[in-house]
Coordinates of C-alpha atoms in Angstrom, one line a residue:
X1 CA -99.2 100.5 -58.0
X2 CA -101.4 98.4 -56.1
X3 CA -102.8 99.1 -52.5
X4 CA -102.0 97.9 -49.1
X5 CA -103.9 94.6 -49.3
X6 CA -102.0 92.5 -46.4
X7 CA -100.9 94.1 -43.3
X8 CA -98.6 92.0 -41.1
X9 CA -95.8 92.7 -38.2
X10 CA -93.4 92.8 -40.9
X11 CA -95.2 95.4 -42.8
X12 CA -95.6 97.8 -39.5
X13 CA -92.0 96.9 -38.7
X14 CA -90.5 98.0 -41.7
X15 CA -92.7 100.7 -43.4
X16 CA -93.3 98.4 -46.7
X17 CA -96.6 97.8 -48.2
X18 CA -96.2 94.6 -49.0
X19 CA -94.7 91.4 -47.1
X20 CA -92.4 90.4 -49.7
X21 CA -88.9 90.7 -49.8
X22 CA -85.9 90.8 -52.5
X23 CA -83.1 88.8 -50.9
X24 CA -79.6 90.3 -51.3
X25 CA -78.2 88.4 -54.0
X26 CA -74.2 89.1 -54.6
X27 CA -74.0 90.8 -57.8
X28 CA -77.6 90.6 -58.4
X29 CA -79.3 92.8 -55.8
X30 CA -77.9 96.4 -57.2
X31 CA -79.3 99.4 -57.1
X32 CA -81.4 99.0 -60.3
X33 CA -83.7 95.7 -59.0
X34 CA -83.1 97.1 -54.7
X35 CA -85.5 100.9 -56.2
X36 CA -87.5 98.3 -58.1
X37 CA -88.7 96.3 -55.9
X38 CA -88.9 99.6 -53.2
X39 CA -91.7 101.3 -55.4
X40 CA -93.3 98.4 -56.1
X41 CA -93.5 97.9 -52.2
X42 CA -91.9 95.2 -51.3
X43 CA -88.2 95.7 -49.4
X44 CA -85.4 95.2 -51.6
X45 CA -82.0 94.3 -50.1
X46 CA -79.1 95.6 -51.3
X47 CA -76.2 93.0 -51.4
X48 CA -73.1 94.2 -49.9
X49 CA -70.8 91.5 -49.7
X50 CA -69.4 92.1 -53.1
X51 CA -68.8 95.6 -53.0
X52 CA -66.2 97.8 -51.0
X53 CA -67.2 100.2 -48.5
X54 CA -66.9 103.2 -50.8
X55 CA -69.0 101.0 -53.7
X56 CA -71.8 100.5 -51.0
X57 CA -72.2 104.4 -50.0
X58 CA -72.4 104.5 -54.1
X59 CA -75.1 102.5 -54.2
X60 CA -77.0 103.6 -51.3
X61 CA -77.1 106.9 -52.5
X62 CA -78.5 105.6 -55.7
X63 CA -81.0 103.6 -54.3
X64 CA -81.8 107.0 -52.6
X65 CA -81.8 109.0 -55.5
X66 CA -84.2 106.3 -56.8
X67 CA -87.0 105.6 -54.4
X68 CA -87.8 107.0 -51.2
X69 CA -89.6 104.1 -49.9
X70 CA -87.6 101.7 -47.2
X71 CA -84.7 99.1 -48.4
X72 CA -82.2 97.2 -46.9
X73 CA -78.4 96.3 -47.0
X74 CA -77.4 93.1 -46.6
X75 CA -73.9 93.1 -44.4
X76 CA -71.3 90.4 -43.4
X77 CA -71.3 90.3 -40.0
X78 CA -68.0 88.7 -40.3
X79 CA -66.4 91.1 -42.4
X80 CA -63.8 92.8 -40.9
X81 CA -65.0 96.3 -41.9
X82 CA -68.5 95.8 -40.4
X83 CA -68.9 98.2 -38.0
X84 CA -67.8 100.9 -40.5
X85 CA -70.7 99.1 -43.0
X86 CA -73.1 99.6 -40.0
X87 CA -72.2 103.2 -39.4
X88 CA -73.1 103.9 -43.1
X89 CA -76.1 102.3 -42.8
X90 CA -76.9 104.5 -40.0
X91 CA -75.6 107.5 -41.7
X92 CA -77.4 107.5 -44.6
X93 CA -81.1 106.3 -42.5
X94 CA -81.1 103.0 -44.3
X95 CA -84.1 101.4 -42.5
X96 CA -83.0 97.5 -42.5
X97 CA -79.8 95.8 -41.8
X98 CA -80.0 92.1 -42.8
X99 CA -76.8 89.5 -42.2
X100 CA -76.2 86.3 -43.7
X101 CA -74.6 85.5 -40.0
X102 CA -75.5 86.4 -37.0
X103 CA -74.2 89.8 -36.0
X104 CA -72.8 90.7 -32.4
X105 CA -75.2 91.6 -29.4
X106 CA -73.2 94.6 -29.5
X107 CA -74.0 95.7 -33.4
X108 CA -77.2 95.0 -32.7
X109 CA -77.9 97.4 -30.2
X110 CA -75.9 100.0 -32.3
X111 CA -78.2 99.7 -34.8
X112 CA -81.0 99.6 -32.8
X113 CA -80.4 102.9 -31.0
X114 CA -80.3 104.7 -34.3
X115 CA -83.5 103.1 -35.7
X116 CA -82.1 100.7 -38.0
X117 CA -84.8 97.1 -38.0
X118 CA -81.9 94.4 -37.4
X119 CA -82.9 90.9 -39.3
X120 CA -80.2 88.6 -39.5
X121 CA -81.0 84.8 -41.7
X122 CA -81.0 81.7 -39.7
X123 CA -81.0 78.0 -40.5
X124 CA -82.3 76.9 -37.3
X125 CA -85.0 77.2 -34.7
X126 CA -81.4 77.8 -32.4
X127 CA -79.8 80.0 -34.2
X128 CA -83.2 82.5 -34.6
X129 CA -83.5 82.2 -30.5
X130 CA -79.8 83.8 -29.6
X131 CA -80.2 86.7 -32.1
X132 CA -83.3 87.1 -30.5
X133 CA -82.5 87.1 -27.1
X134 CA -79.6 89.7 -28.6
X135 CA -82.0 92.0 -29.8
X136 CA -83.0 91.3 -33.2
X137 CA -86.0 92.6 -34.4
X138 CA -87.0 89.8 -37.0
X139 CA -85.5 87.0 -38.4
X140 CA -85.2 85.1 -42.0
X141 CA -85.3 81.6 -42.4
X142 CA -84.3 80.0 -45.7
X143 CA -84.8 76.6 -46.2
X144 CA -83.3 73.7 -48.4
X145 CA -85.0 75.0 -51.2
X146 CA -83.0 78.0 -51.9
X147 CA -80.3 79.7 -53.6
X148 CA -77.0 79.8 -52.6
X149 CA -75.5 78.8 -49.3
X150 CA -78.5 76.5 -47.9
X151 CA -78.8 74.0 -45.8
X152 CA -80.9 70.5 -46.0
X153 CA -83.7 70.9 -44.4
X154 CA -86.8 72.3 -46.5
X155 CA -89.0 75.2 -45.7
X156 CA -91.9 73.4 -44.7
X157 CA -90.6 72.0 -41.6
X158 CA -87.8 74.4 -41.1
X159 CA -90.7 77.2 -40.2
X160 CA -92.5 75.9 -37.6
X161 CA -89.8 74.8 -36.1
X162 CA -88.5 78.7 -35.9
X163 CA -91.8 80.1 -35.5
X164 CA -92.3 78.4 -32.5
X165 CA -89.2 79.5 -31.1
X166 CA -89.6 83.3 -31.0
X167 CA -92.0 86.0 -30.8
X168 CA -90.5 88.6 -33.5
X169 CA -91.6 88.7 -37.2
X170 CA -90.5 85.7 -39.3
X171 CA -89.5 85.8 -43.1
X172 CA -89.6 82.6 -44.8
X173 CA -87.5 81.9 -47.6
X174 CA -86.6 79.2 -49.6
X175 CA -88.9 77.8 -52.9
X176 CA -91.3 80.9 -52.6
X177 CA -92.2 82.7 -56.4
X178 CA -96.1 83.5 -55.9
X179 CA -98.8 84.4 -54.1
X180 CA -100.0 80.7 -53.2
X181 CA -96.7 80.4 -51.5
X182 CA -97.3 83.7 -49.7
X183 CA -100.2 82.9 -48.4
X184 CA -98.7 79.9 -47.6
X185 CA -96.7 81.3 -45.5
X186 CA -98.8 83.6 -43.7
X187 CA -100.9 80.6 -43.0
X188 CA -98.0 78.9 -41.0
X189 CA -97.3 82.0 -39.0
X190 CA -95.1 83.6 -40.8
X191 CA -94.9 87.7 -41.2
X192 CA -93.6 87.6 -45.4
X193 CA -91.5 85.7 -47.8
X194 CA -88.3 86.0 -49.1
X195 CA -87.6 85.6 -52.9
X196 CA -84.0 85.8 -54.7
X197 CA -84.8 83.7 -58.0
X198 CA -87.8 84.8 -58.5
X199 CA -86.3 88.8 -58.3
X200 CA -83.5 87.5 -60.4
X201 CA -85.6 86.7 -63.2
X202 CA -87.5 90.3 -63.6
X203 CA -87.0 92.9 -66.4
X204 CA -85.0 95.0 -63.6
X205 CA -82.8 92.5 -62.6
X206 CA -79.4 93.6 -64.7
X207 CA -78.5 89.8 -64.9
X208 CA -77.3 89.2 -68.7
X209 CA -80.4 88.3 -70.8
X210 CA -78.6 84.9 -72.2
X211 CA -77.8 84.3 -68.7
X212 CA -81.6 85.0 -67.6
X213 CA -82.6 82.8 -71.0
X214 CA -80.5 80.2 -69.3
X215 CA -82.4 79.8 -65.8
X216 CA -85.5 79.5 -67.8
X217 CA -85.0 76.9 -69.6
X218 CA -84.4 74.9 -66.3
X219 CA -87.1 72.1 -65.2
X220 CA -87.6 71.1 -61.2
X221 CA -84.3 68.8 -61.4
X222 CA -82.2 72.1 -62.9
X223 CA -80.2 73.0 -59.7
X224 CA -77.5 71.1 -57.4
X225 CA -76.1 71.7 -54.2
X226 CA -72.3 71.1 -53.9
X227 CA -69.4 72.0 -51.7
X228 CA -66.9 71.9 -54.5
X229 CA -67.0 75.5 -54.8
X230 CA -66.1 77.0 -51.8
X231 CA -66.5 74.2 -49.5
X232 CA -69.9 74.8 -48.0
X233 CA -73.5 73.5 -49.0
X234 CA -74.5 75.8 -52.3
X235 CA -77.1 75.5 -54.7
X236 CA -76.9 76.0 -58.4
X237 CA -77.4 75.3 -62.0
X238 CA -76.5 72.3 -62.9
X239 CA -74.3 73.5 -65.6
X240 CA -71.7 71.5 -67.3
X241 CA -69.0 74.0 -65.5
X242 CA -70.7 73.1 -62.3
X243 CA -70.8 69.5 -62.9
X244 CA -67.2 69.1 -64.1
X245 CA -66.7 70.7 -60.7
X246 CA -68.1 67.9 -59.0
X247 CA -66.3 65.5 -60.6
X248 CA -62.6 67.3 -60.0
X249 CA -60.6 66.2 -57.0
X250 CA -59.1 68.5 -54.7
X251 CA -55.5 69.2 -56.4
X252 CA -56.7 69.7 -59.3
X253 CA -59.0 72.7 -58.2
X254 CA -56.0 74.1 -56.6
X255 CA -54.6 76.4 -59.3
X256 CA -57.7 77.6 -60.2
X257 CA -58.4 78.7 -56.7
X258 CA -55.3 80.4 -56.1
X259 CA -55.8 82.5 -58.9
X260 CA -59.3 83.4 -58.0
X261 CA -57.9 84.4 -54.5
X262 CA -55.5 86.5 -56.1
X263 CA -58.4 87.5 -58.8
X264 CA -60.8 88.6 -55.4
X265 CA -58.3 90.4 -53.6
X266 CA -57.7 92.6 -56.9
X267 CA -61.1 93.2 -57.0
X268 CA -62.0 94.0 -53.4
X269 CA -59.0 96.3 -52.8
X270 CA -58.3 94.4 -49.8
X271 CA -54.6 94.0 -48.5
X272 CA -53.0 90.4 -47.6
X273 CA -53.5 91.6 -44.2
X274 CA -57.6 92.2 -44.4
X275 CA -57.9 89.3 -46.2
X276 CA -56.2 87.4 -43.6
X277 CA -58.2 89.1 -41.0
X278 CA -61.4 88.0 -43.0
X279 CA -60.8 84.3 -43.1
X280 CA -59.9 84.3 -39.7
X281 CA -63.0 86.0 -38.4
X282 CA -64.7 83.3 -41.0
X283 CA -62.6 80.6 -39.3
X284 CA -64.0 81.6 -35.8
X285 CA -67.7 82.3 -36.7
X286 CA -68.1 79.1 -39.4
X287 CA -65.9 76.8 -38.2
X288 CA -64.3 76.9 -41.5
X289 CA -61.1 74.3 -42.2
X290 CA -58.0 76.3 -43.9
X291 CA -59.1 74.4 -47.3
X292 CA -62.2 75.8 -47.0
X293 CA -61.6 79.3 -46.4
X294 CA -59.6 79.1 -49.9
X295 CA -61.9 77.7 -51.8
X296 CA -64.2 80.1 -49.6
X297 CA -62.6 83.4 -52.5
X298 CA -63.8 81.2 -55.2
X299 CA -67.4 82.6 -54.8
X300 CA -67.3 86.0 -55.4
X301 CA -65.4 85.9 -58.7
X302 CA -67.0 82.4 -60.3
X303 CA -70.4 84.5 -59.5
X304 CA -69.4 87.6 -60.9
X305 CA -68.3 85.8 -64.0
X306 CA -72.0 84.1 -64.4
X307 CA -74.2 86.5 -63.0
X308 CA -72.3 90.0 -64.4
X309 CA -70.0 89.1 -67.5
X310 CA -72.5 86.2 -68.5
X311 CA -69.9 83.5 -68.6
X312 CA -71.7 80.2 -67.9
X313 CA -68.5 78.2 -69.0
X314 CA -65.9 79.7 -65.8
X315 CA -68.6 80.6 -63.7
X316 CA -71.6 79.5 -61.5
X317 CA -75.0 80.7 -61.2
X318 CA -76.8 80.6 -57.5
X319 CA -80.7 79.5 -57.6
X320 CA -83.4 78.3 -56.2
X321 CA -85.2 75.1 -57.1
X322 CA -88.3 77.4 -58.0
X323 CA -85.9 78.2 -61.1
X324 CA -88.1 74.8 -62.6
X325 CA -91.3 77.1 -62.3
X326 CA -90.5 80.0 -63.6
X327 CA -91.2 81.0 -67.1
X328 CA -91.4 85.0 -67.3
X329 CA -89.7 88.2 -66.6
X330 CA -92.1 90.5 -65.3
X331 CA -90.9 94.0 -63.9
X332 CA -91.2 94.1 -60.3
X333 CA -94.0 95.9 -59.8
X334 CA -95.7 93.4 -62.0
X335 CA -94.5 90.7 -60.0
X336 CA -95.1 92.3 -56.6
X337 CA -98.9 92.8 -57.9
X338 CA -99.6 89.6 -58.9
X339 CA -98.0 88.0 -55.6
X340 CA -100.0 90.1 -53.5
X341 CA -103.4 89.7 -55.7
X342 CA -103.4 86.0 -55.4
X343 CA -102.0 85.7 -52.2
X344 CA -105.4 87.9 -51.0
X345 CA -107.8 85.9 -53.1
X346 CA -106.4 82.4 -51.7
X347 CA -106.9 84.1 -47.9
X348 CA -110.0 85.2 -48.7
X349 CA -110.8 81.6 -50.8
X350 CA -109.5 79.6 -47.7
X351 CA -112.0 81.6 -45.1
X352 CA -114.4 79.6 -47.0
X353 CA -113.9 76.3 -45.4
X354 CA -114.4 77.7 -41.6
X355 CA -117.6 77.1 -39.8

């Protein structure tokens, strides 16, 4: 286990050795990789948007069981049982609460006043400055470069633009996988990176093998973003699944989305009316058409079929571009190790060109 070698805001803020965070992948980001990447020091982030509240207590306890260093939950701040997610987090002394959407002023402070660091994800310089002014106590930023729901403009100018916008601890994400890109970061301003590909591919990620065989084998032109699955910007593999997908017109999609609403509402143990109450509150804070919130039920069961049943012909597989860069599967605290080693030597390295 390697020592504090980098101390940043983000570090003090959250208790973790190490600025590097594990983003909260749906049905990636478990229990298994979350105490992984824990001991190894960095803060792994449960993903919650796939399980039901009683699942999530399940799996913070087991997180707990394993590690007693700080992790995170990522929450929904849309869902329509989020303020019962935040009161487990509080329950159980969960030390982050990350959202994918800006949470309320008022959830903030809740959180706040029993300890919990509140960092939603932003995808603009905007967006970062009215949680801020709300109360949150960092922010992440994903750029174009990154997994899932993304948006088009890259990391590289997408940072500045936030960094110069608040005075809280900022997390870049988006085409970050080792310690060059780190220090990279650190060198703009920022307080740590965010990684979910390169977490995904790790010995204690529970991702199929084939499946993790599969995102190897990609090069740099190995991912596409489309709407066609659930009618938002979302990179991928560029599997033939995905790309027959692309081609497909609306009714013809249609069947198959039906019977993956009816597929995810089996699954979540949600009734017609929560689910109705879901894509409204989506409606409301995404601007969402009605189309959209349909296809919107596709995700969570075309991911679970890639990422958990290994099923690259009915289902979809998130990832970064840094999937073309990627060639191992180290444990975490390999990876974390390595990251922080060479993000210290190209600090120290770069001190050398000062006079």
């Amino acid at each position: 286990m390697i020592a504090q070698l980098i101390r940043t805001p983000f570090t003090e803020l959250t208790g973790v050795r190490h600025p590097v965070v594990q983003t909260g992948m749906g049905w990636v980001s478990g229990p298994r990789l979350v105490s992984g990447t824990a001991n190894a020091g960095g803060l792994g982030i449960l993903a919650s948007a796939t399980m039901t509240l009683g699942e999530l207590e399940r799996a913070i306890v087991e997180v707990k069981g394993r590690t007693d260093q700080p992790f995170g939950v990522n929450l929904r701040a849309d869902a329509g049982d989020a303020a019962d997610r935040c009161d487990l987090l509080i329950r159980h002394g969960v030390k982050v609460a990350s959202f994918a959407l800006a949470p309320t002023r008022d959830l903030i402070a809740r959180l706040k006043d029993h300890g919990v660091v509140v960092m939603p994800s932003v995808g603009a310089a905007r967006h970062a400055e009215k949680v801020a002014a709300w109360g949150a106590d960092a922010v992440m930023v994903q750029g174009g470069e990154g997994g899932g729901h993304t948006g088009p403009v890259p990391t590289t100018l997408l940072l500045p633009t936030v960094l110069d916008a608040v005075d809280i601890p900022v997390v870049a994400a988006g085409g970050f996988f080792d310690g060059r890109g780190l220090a990279a970061a650190l060198s703009y301003g920022a307080a740590g990176v965010g990684m979910g590909t390169r977490f995904l591919l790790t010995q204690d990620s529970a991702v199929p093998q084939a499946v993790k065989d599969l995102y190897l084998q990609q090069d740099l032109t190995g991912t596409v973003v489309t709407a066609k699955v659930d009618g938002m910007p979302h990179r991928m593999l560029r599997t033939p699944f995905v790309e027959e997908l692309e081609e497909s017109g609306t009714v013809r999609r249609l069947g198959p989305t039906l019977r993956r609403t009816l597929e995810f509402k089996r699954a979540s143990a949600m009734s017609w009316r929560e689910v109705a109450q879901d894509g409204r509150a989506m409606r409301r804070s995404q601007g969402r058409t009605l189309a959209q919130m349909m296809l919107a039920a596709n995700t969570p069961v075309m991911l679970r079929a890639g990422l958990v049943e290994g099923d690259t012909g009915a289902g979809v597989l998130a990832s970064g571009q840094v999937v073309g860069v990627i060639d191992d599967l180290p444990t975490c605290e390999e990876l974390v190790e390595r990251i922080i080693t060479r993000a210290d030597a190209e600090l120290r390295r770069s001190r050398a060109y000062l006079l």
